[in-house]
Amino acid sequence: MFFFVALSLSSTEVLPLDALPMNRFIEFLKESRTEMLEHVTWSKYADLQRTSVVVLVATLIFALVIKGMDMSFQAGVAALYDLF
C-alpha cells in the first residue's frame, strides 16, 4: 500500500494513498457509474412518451387557465380605470 505524508503546521500525519481527496472522488465516480448501470431501474420508452403527453396536456390546460385569469383581471382593472 502506498502512503502519502500530509504536512501541516501542527503535525505530520501519514495517510494511505486511497484517502486522498482525488482518489476518493475517482472511487465515487466509479461507484456512481456502477450504480447507474446495474442498480437503477430505467423507465420504458413507451412509459416516457405517455407521461410526457400527460405533462404537455396538463401544462397547456394550466397555461390556458392562467391566461383566462390574466385576461379577466385585465378587463376588471380596465373597467375600474374607466370609472375614474
C-alpha atoms as a PDB file:
ATOM      1  CA  MET A   1       0.000   0.000   0.000  1.00  0.00           C
ATOM      2  CA  PHE A   2       1.250   3.457  -0.848  1.00  0.00           C
ATOM      3  CA  PHE A   3       1.279   6.255   1.694  1.00  0.00           C
ATOM      4  CA  PHE A   4       1.150   9.992   1.440  1.00  0.00           C
ATOM      5  CA  VAL A   5       2.659  12.302   4.035  1.00  0.00           C
ATOM      6  CA  ALA A   6       0.424  15.269   4.766  1.00  0.00           C
ATOM      7  CA  LEU A   7       2.320  18.198   6.173  1.00  0.00           C
ATOM      8  CA  SER A   8       0.628  20.831   8.235  1.00  0.00           C
ATOM      9  CA  LEU A   9       1.747  23.414  10.752  1.00  0.00           C
ATOM     10  CA  SER A  10       0.521  21.440  13.737  1.00  0.00           C
ATOM     11  CA  SER A  11       1.512  17.875  12.903  1.00  0.00           C
ATOM     12  CA  THR A  12       2.675  15.445  10.276  1.00  0.00           C
ATOM     13  CA  GLU A  13       0.404  12.500   9.598  1.00  0.00           C
ATOM     14  CA  VAL A  14       0.739   9.637   7.177  1.00  0.00           C
ATOM     15  CA  LEU A  15      -2.356   8.959   5.122  1.00  0.00           C
ATOM     16  CA  PRO A  16      -2.977   5.949   2.910  1.00  0.00           C
ATOM     17  CA  LEU A  17      -2.990   6.900  -0.748  1.00  0.00           C
ATOM     18  CA  ASP A  18      -6.655   5.966  -1.119  1.00  0.00           C
ATOM     19  CA  ALA A  19      -7.554   8.599   1.499  1.00  0.00           C
ATOM     20  CA  LEU A  20      -6.511  11.448  -0.795  1.00  0.00           C
ATOM     21  CA  PRO A  21      -9.436  13.597  -1.946  1.00  0.00           C
ATOM     22  CA  MET A  22      -8.847  12.999  -5.664  1.00  0.00           C
ATOM     23  CA  ASN A  23      -8.674   9.227  -5.234  1.00  0.00           C
ATOM     24  CA  ARG A  24     -11.861   9.265  -3.175  1.00  0.00           C
ATOM     25  CA  PHE A  25     -13.536  11.325  -5.905  1.00  0.00           C
ATOM     26  CA  ILE A  26     -12.447   8.869  -8.601  1.00  0.00           C
ATOM     27  CA  GLU A  27     -13.743   5.988  -6.487  1.00  0.00           C
ATOM     28  CA  PHE A  28     -17.033   7.863  -6.076  1.00  0.00           C
ATOM     29  CA  LEU A  29     -17.340   8.245  -9.854  1.00  0.00           C
ATOM     30  CA  LYS A  30     -16.667   4.535 -10.391  1.00  0.00           C
ATOM     31  CA  GLU A  31     -19.269   3.558  -7.800  1.00  0.00           C
ATOM     32  CA  SER A  32     -21.780   6.007  -9.280  1.00  0.00           C
ATOM     33  CA  ARG A  33     -21.325   4.515 -12.738  1.00  0.00           C
ATOM     34  CA  THR A  34     -21.814   1.002 -11.391  1.00  0.00           C
ATOM     35  CA  GLU A  35     -24.930   2.123  -9.517  1.00  0.00           C
ATOM     36  CA  MET A  36     -26.419   3.746 -12.621  1.00  0.00           C
ATOM     37  CA  LEU A  37     -25.730   0.757 -14.873  1.00  0.00           C
ATOM     38  CA  GLU A  38     -26.586  -2.135 -12.569  1.00  0.00           C
ATOM     39  CA  HIS A  39     -28.995  -0.959  -9.870  1.00  0.00           C
ATOM     40  CA  VAL A  40     -31.187   1.778 -11.357  1.00  0.00           C
ATOM     41  CA  THR A  41     -34.472   0.741 -12.932  1.00  0.00           C
ATOM     42  CA  TRP A  42     -34.990   2.826 -16.038  1.00  0.00           C
ATOM     43  CA  SER A  43     -38.456   3.517 -17.471  1.00  0.00           C
ATOM     44  CA  LYS A  44     -39.535   2.055 -20.778  1.00  0.00           C
ATOM     45  CA  TYR A  45     -39.675   4.382 -23.776  1.00  0.00           C
ATOM     46  CA  ALA A  46     -43.462   3.954 -24.128  1.00  0.00           C
ATOM     47  CA  ASP A  47     -43.953   4.978 -20.485  1.00  0.00           C
ATOM     48  CA  LEU A  48     -41.826   8.071 -21.033  1.00  0.00           C
ATOM     49  CA  GLN A  49     -43.870   9.044 -24.093  1.00  0.00           C
ATOM     50  CA  ARG A  50     -47.145   8.539 -22.238  1.00  0.00           C
ATOM     51  CA  THR A  51     -46.117  10.604 -19.216  1.00  0.00           C
ATOM     52  CA  SER A  52     -44.657  13.312 -21.479  1.00  0.00           C
ATOM     53  CA  VAL A  53     -48.015  13.658 -23.230  1.00  0.00           C
ATOM     54  CA  VAL A  54     -49.792  13.902 -19.867  1.00  0.00           C
ATOM     55  CA  VAL A  55     -47.379  16.630 -18.738  1.00  0.00           C
ATOM     56  CA  LEU A  56     -47.788  18.512 -22.029  1.00  0.00           C
ATOM     57  CA  VAL A  57     -51.595  18.442 -21.846  1.00  0.00           C
ATOM     58  CA  ALA A  58     -51.618  19.471 -18.177  1.00  0.00           C
ATOM     59  CA  THR A  59     -49.210  22.326 -18.940  1.00  0.00           C
ATOM     60  CA  LEU A  60     -51.390  23.591 -21.792  1.00  0.00           C
ATOM     61  CA  ILE A  61     -54.527  23.455 -19.627  1.00  0.00           C
ATOM     62  CA  PHE A  62     -52.734  25.276 -16.816  1.00  0.00           C
ATOM     63  CA  ALA A  63     -51.461  27.927 -19.261  1.00  0.00           C
ATOM     64  CA  LEU A  64     -54.973  28.473 -20.618  1.00  0.00           C
ATOM     65  CA  VAL A  65     -56.381  28.850 -17.102  1.00  0.00           C
ATOM     66  CA  ILE A  66     -53.670  31.377 -16.211  1.00  0.00           C
ATOM     67  CA  LYS A  67     -54.301  33.260 -19.497  1.00  0.00           C
ATOM     68  CA  GLY A  68     -58.039  33.381 -18.730  1.00  0.00           C
ATOM     69  CA  MET A  69     -57.371  34.711 -15.235  1.00  0.00           C
ATOM     70  CA  ASP A  70     -54.990  37.306 -16.644  1.00  0.00           C
ATOM     71  CA  MET A  71     -57.498  38.482 -19.237  1.00  0.00           C
ATOM     72  CA  SER A  72     -60.308  38.726 -16.661  1.00  0.00           C
ATOM     73  CA  PHE A  73     -58.127  40.728 -14.253  1.00  0.00           C
ATOM     74  CA  GLN A  74     -57.015  42.947 -17.134  1.00  0.00           C
ATOM     75  CA  ALA A  75     -60.645  43.604 -18.082  1.00  0.00           C
ATOM     76  CA  GLY A  76     -61.554  44.261 -14.452  1.00  0.00           C
ATOM     77  CA  VAL A  77     -58.709  46.734 -13.939  1.00  0.00           C
ATOM     78  CA  ALA A  78     -59.529  48.470 -17.242  1.00  0.00           C
ATOM     79  CA  ALA A  79     -63.182  48.802 -16.166  1.00  0.00           C
ATOM     80  CA  LEU A  80     -62.069  50.190 -12.809  1.00  0.00           C
ATOM     81  CA  TYR A  81     -59.832  52.781 -14.512  1.00  0.00           C
ATOM     82  CA  ASP A  82     -62.698  53.780 -16.827  1.00  0.00           C
ATOM     83  CA  LEU A  83     -64.775  54.700 -13.778  1.00  0.00           C
ATOM     84  CA  PHE A  84     -62.348  57.490 -12.886  1.00  0.00           C
END
